[in-house]
PDB file of C-alpha atoms in Angstrom:
ATOM      1  CA  MET F   1       0.000   0.000   0.000  1.00  0.00           C
ATOM      2  CA  LYS F   2       1.234   3.445  -0.849  1.00  0.00           C
ATOM      3  CA  PHE F   3       0.271   6.181   1.591  1.00  0.00           C
ATOM      4  CA  PHE F   4       0.516   9.890   0.899  1.00  0.00           C
ATOM      5  CA  THR F   5       1.282  12.411   3.655  1.00  0.00           C
ATOM      6  CA  GLU F   6       0.447  16.110   3.630  1.00  0.00           C
ATOM      7  CA  LEU F   7       1.826  18.650   6.118  1.00  0.00           C
ATOM      8  CA  TYR F   8      -0.198  21.722   6.995  1.00  0.00           C
ATOM      9  CA  TYR F   9       1.337  24.655   8.865  1.00  0.00           C
ATOM     10  CA  PRO F  10      -0.922  27.236  10.555  1.00  0.00           C
ATOM     11  CA  ASN F  11      -0.630  30.812   9.261  1.00  0.00           C
ATOM     12  CA  ILE F  12       0.793  29.432   6.006  1.00  0.00           C
ATOM     13  CA  ASP F  13      -1.820  26.861   5.028  1.00  0.00           C
ATOM     14  CA  THR F  14      -5.558  26.663   5.330  1.00  0.00           C
ATOM     15  CA  ILE F  15      -7.477  23.465   5.848  1.00  0.00           C
ATOM     16  CA  SER F  16     -10.869  22.794   4.328  1.00  0.00           C
ATOM     17  CA  ASN F  17     -13.923  22.391   6.480  1.00  0.00           C
ATOM     18  CA  LYS F  18     -14.230  18.846   5.069  1.00  0.00           C
ATOM     19  CA  LEU F  19     -10.760  17.979   6.376  1.00  0.00           C
ATOM     20  CA  PHE F  20     -11.604  19.472   9.791  1.00  0.00           C
ATOM     21  CA  GLN F  21     -14.758  17.309   9.809  1.00  0.00           C
ATOM     22  CA  SER F  22     -12.700  14.213   8.968  1.00  0.00           C
ATOM     23  CA  ILE F  23     -10.263  14.966  11.803  1.00  0.00           C
ATOM     24  CA  LEU F  24     -13.128  15.507  14.261  1.00  0.00           C
ATOM     25  CA  LYS F  25     -14.881  12.282  13.253  1.00  0.00           C
ATOM     26  CA  LEU F  26     -11.747  10.115  13.379  1.00  0.00           C
ATOM     27  CA  ASN F  27     -10.706  11.631  16.710  1.00  0.00           C
ATOM     28  CA  GLN F  28     -14.078  10.867  18.296  1.00  0.00           C
ATOM     29  CA  VAL F  29     -14.001   7.250  17.061  1.00  0.00           C
ATOM     30  CA  ASN F  30     -10.707   6.860  18.953  1.00  0.00           C
ATOM     31  CA  LEU F  31     -11.961   7.898  22.407  1.00  0.00           C
ATOM     32  CA  PRO F  32     -10.836   7.347  25.183  1.00  0.00           C
ATOM     33  CA  ALA F  33      -7.347   6.736  23.748  1.00  0.00           C
ATOM     34  CA  LEU F  34      -7.483  10.353  22.549  1.00  0.00           C
ATOM     35  CA  GLY F  35      -8.889  13.378  24.287  1.00  0.00           C
ATOM     36  CA  ALA F  36     -12.269  14.510  23.024  1.00  0.00           C
ATOM     37  CA  ILE F  37     -12.574  17.313  20.492  1.00  0.00           C
ATOM     38  CA  LYS F  38     -15.784  19.253  21.117  1.00  0.00           C
ATOM     39  CA  ASP F  39     -16.583  20.556  17.649  1.00  0.00           C
ATOM     40  CA  LEU F  40     -15.153  22.017  14.429  1.00  0.00           C
ATOM     41  CA  LYS F  41     -14.201  25.226  16.239  1.00  0.00           C
ATOM     42  CA  HIS F  42     -12.061  23.137  18.599  1.00  0.00           C
ATOM     43  CA  VAL F  43     -10.343  21.424  15.624  1.00  0.00           C
ATOM     44  CA  ASN F  44      -9.604  24.873  14.197  1.00  0.00           C
ATOM     45  CA  GLU F  45      -8.154  25.993  17.559  1.00  0.00           C
ATOM     46  CA  LEU F  46      -5.926  22.901  17.703  1.00  0.00           C
ATOM     47  CA  PHE F  47      -4.709  23.589  14.180  1.00  0.00           C
ATOM     48  CA  HIS F  48      -3.868  27.199  14.986  1.00  0.00           C
ATOM     49  CA  SER F  49      -2.111  26.162  18.219  1.00  0.00           C
ATOM     50  CA  SER F  50      -0.096  23.498  16.427  1.00  0.00           C
ATOM     51  CA  LYS F  51       3.318  23.608  14.841  1.00  0.00           C
ATOM     52  CA  PHE F  52       1.864  21.439  12.076  1.00  0.00           C
ATOM     53  CA  ILE F  53      -0.726  18.802  11.256  1.00  0.00           C
ATOM     54  CA  ILE F  54       0.062  15.743   9.156  1.00  0.00           C
ATOM     55  CA  VAL F  55      -2.703  14.075   7.176  1.00  0.00           C
ATOM     56  CA  VAL F  56      -2.393  10.613   5.633  1.00  0.00           C
ATOM     57  CA  ARG F  57      -4.331   9.586   2.565  1.00  0.00           C
ATOM     58  CA  TYR F  58      -4.705   6.285   0.766  1.00  0.00           C
ATOM     59  CA  GLN F  59      -6.130   6.368  -2.763  1.00  0.00           C
ATOM     60  CA  ASN F  60      -7.243   9.952  -2.089  1.00  0.00           C
ATOM     61  CA  HIS F  61      -9.176   8.957   1.058  1.00  0.00           C
ATOM     62  CA  PHE F  62      -8.403  10.473   4.465  1.00  0.00           C
ATOM     63  CA  ILE F  63      -7.186   7.669   6.764  1.00  0.00           C
ATOM     64  CA  GLY F  64      -5.242   9.348   9.558  1.00  0.00           C
ATOM     65  CA  PHE F  65      -3.754  12.432  11.116  1.00  0.00           C
ATOM     66  CA  ALA F  66      -1.313  13.726  13.711  1.00  0.00           C
ATOM     67  CA  ILE F  67      -1.392  17.077  15.502  1.00  0.00           C
ATOM     68  CA  VAL F  68       2.026  18.286  16.673  1.00  0.00           C
ATOM     69  CA  MET F  69       2.832  21.243  18.940  1.00  0.00           C
ATOM     70  CA  ASP F  70       6.190  22.830  19.677  1.00  0.00           C
ATOM     71  CA  GLY F  71       7.503  24.808  22.624  1.00  0.00           C
ATOM     72  CA  ASN F  72       6.069  28.030  21.200  1.00  0.00           C
ATOM     73  CA  SER F  73       2.516  26.718  20.816  1.00  0.00           C
ATOM     74  CA  ASN F  74      -0.271  28.465  22.653  1.00  0.00           C
ATOM     75  CA  TYR F  75      -1.694  25.236  24.025  1.00  0.00           C
ATOM     76  CA  GLN F  76      -3.174  24.719  27.469  1.00  0.00           C
ATOM     77  CA  SER F  77      -3.163  20.917  27.827  1.00  0.00           C
ATOM     78  CA  LEU F  78      -1.722  19.771  31.170  1.00  0.00           C
ATOM     79  CA  ASN F  79       0.284  17.099  29.352  1.00  0.00           C
ATOM     80  CA  TYR F  80       1.764  19.707  27.000  1.00  0.00           C
ATOM     81  CA  LYS F  81       2.523  22.006  29.937  1.00  0.00           C
ATOM     82  CA  TYR F  82       4.447  19.178  31.619  1.00  0.00           C
ATOM     83  CA  PHE F  83       6.860  18.997  28.657  1.00  0.00           C
ATOM     84  CA  LYS F  84       6.953  22.787  28.319  1.00  0.00           C
ATOM     85  CA  LYS F  85       8.108  23.059  31.940  1.00  0.00           C
ATOM     86  CA  ARG F  86      10.729  20.365  31.399  1.00  0.00           C
ATOM     87  CA  PHE F  87      12.089  21.410  27.970  1.00  0.00           C
ATOM     88  CA  GLY F  88      11.189  25.099  27.623  1.00  0.00           C
ATOM     89  CA  ASN F  89      10.729  25.947  23.946  1.00  0.00           C
ATOM     90  CA  SER F  90      12.922  23.127  22.633  1.00  0.00           C
ATOM     91  CA  PHE F  91      10.693  20.132  21.920  1.00  0.00           C
ATOM     92  CA  LEU F  92       7.997  18.752  19.660  1.00  0.00           C
ATOM     93  CA  TYR F  93       4.889  17.330  21.293  1.00  0.00           C
ATOM     94  CA  ILE F  94       2.601  14.817  19.624  1.00  0.00           C
ATOM     95  CA  ASP F  95      -0.798  15.891  20.874  1.00  0.00           C
ATOM     96  CA  ARG F  96      -2.792  13.206  19.113  1.00  0.00           C
ATOM     97  CA  VAL F  97      -2.573  10.617  16.370  1.00  0.00           C
ATOM     98  CA  ALA F  98      -5.504   8.719  14.924  1.00  0.00           C
ATOM     99  CA  VAL F  99      -5.662   6.123  12.169  1.00  0.00           C
ATOM    100  CA  ASP F 100      -8.802   4.714  10.586  1.00  0.00           C
ATOM    101  CA  GLU F 101      -9.500   1.270  12.054  1.00  0.00           C
ATOM    102  CA  LYS F 102      -9.250  -0.391   8.609  1.00  0.00           C
ATOM    103  CA  PHE F 103      -5.662   0.875   8.317  1.00  0.00           C
ATOM    104  CA  GLN F 104      -4.392   0.135  11.801  1.00  0.00           C
ATOM    105  CA  ASN F 105      -1.461  -2.280  11.944  1.00  0.00           C
ATOM    106  CA  LYS F 106      -0.581  -1.404   8.334  1.00  0.00           C
ATOM    107  CA  MET F 107       2.357   0.932   9.139  1.00  0.00           C
ATOM    108  CA  VAL F 108       0.351   4.186   8.967  1.00  0.00           C
ATOM    109  CA  GLY F 109       1.171   5.105  12.571  1.00  0.00           C
ATOM    110  CA  THR F 110       4.798   4.210  11.947  1.00  0.00           C
ATOM    111  CA  LEU F 111       4.828   6.463   8.882  1.00  0.00           C
ATOM    112  CA  LEU F 112       3.378   9.370  10.862  1.00  0.00           C
ATOM    113  CA  TYR F 113       5.910   8.931  13.655  1.00  0.00           C
ATOM    114  CA  GLU F 114       8.809   8.626  11.208  1.00  0.00           C
ATOM    115  CA  VAL F 115       7.838  11.909   9.542  1.00  0.00           C
ATOM    116  CA  ILE F 116       7.476  13.667  12.899  1.00  0.00           C
ATOM    117  CA  TYR F 117      10.714  12.188  14.238  1.00  0.00           C
ATOM    118  CA  SER F 118      12.620  13.249  11.118  1.00  0.00           C
ATOM    119  CA  ILE F 119      11.461  16.821  11.756  1.00  0.00           C
ATOM    120  CA  SER F 120      12.425  16.704  15.451  1.00  0.00           C
ATOM    121  CA  SER F 121      15.819  15.231  14.551  1.00  0.00           C
ATOM    122  CA  ALA F 122      16.438  17.884  11.893  1.00  0.00           C
ATOM    123  CA  ILE F 123      15.904  20.647  14.461  1.00  0.00           C
ATOM    124  CA  SER F 124      17.654  18.690  17.272  1.00  0.00           C
ATOM    125  CA  VAL F 125      14.803  18.650  19.776  1.00  0.00           C
ATOM    126  CA  PRO F 126      13.247  15.764  21.702  1.00  0.00           C
ATOM    127  CA  LEU F 127       9.964  14.305  20.515  1.00  0.00           C
ATOM    128  CA  CYS F 128       7.468  14.060  23.371  1.00  0.00           C
ATOM    129  CA  CYS F 129       4.094  12.435  23.934  1.00  0.00           C
ATOM    130  CA  GLU F 130       2.081  10.660  26.572  1.00  0.00           C
ATOM    131  CA  VAL F 131       0.092   7.432  26.667  1.00  0.00           C
ATOM    132  CA  ASN F 132      -2.690   6.473  29.035  1.00  0.00           C
ATOM    133  CA  THR F 133      -1.782   3.897  31.640  1.00  0.00           C
ATOM    134  CA  ILE F 134      -5.192   4.351  33.341  1.00  0.00           C
ATOM    135  CA  PRO F 135      -7.250   3.515  31.393  1.00  0.00           C
ATOM    136  CA  LEU F 136      -4.557   1.215  30.046  1.00  0.00           C
ATOM    137  CA  ASN F 137      -3.730   1.698  26.365  1.00  0.00           C
ATOM    138  CA  ILE F 138      -1.455  -1.312  25.896  1.00  0.00           C
ATOM    139  CA  GLN F 139      -1.523  -1.094  22.088  1.00  0.00           C
ATOM    140  CA  SER F 140      -0.137   2.455  22.208  1.00  0.00           C
ATOM    141  CA  LEU F 141       2.417   1.613  24.922  1.00  0.00           C
ATOM    142  CA  ASN F 142       3.702  -1.291  22.818  1.00  0.00           C
ATOM    143  CA  PHE F 143       3.806   0.889  19.702  1.00  0.00           C
ATOM    144  CA  HIS F 144       5.835   3.600  21.453  1.00  0.00           C
ATOM    145  CA  LYS F 145       8.225   1.002  22.841  1.00  0.00           C
ATOM    146  CA  LYS F 146       8.731  -0.330  19.293  1.00  0.00           C
ATOM    147  CA  MET F 147       9.364   3.255  18.134  1.00  0.00           C
ATOM    148  CA  GLU F 148      12.077   3.557  20.860  1.00  0.00           C
ATOM    149  CA  PHE F 149      10.383   6.064  23.134  1.00  0.00           C
ATOM    150  CA  GLN F 150      11.552   6.137  26.749  1.00  0.00           C
ATOM    151  CA  LYS F 151       9.269   6.665  29.740  1.00  0.00           C
ATOM    152  CA  ILE F 152      10.514   9.586  31.825  1.00  0.00           C
ATOM    153  CA  ASP F 153       7.612   9.857  34.261  1.00  0.00           C
ATOM    154  CA  GLU F 154       4.106   8.691  35.080  1.00  0.00           C
ATOM    155  CA  ILE F 155       1.623  11.356  36.129  1.00  0.00           C
ATOM    156  CA  PRO F 156      -1.944  11.195  37.460  1.00  0.00           C
ATOM    157  CA  PHE F 157      -4.374  13.649  35.831  1.00  0.00           C
ATOM    158  CA  GLY F 158      -7.783  13.397  37.478  1.00  0.00           C
ATOM    159  CA  THR F 159      -9.166   9.920  36.828  1.00  0.00           C
ATOM    160  CA  LYS F 160      -6.416   9.216  34.274  1.00  0.00           C
ATOM    161  CA  LYS F 161      -2.766   8.316  34.617  1.00  0.00           C
ATOM    162  CA  VAL F 162      -0.317   8.839  31.783  1.00  0.00           C
ATOM    163  CA  ALA F 163       3.208   7.738  30.954  1.00  0.00           C
ATOM    164  CA  MET F 164       5.295  10.697  29.758  1.00  0.00           C
ATOM    165  CA  LEU F 165       7.490   9.554  26.860  1.00  0.00           C
ATOM    166  CA  ILE F 166      10.360  11.033  24.861  1.00  0.00           C
ATOM    167  CA  LYS F 167      12.518  10.088  21.927  1.00  0.00           C
ATOM    168  CA  GLU F 168      15.752  11.965  21.390  1.00  0.00           C
TER     169      GLU F 168
END
């Protein structure tokens, strides 16, 4: 299978309402592994807070996305703030990644992470993310281990607990 990635940068690129709708729908299908997105306005806010968004297509169909912040993002997530406190402005943070169920375990997530990691490596900053340990997201923990992320901490956030991960 040949997948096609597109990078969108806020203030340079615009994203169609249809693409925002696709991101919203795929995000909501992946709850509780991902945080909820309230509506299209929220997707737009995430885009404008991001460093970039990557979209993956297969045969011109939307099948996945990643939203990535950097240390200069105006983002208020507690998980993001944890990395901001630790690394200042010098990091990339994977806020969320979602892949259509029909394309999971077909290297789409790996492709997304390889693109993001190549960008973090090129600018010499750590790549950061978190994964739920309560509720347990074993599939994501195993994926991040395969991608050579290291756990640096485990933090409770309300009813959740997350492993804080980095790859340098």
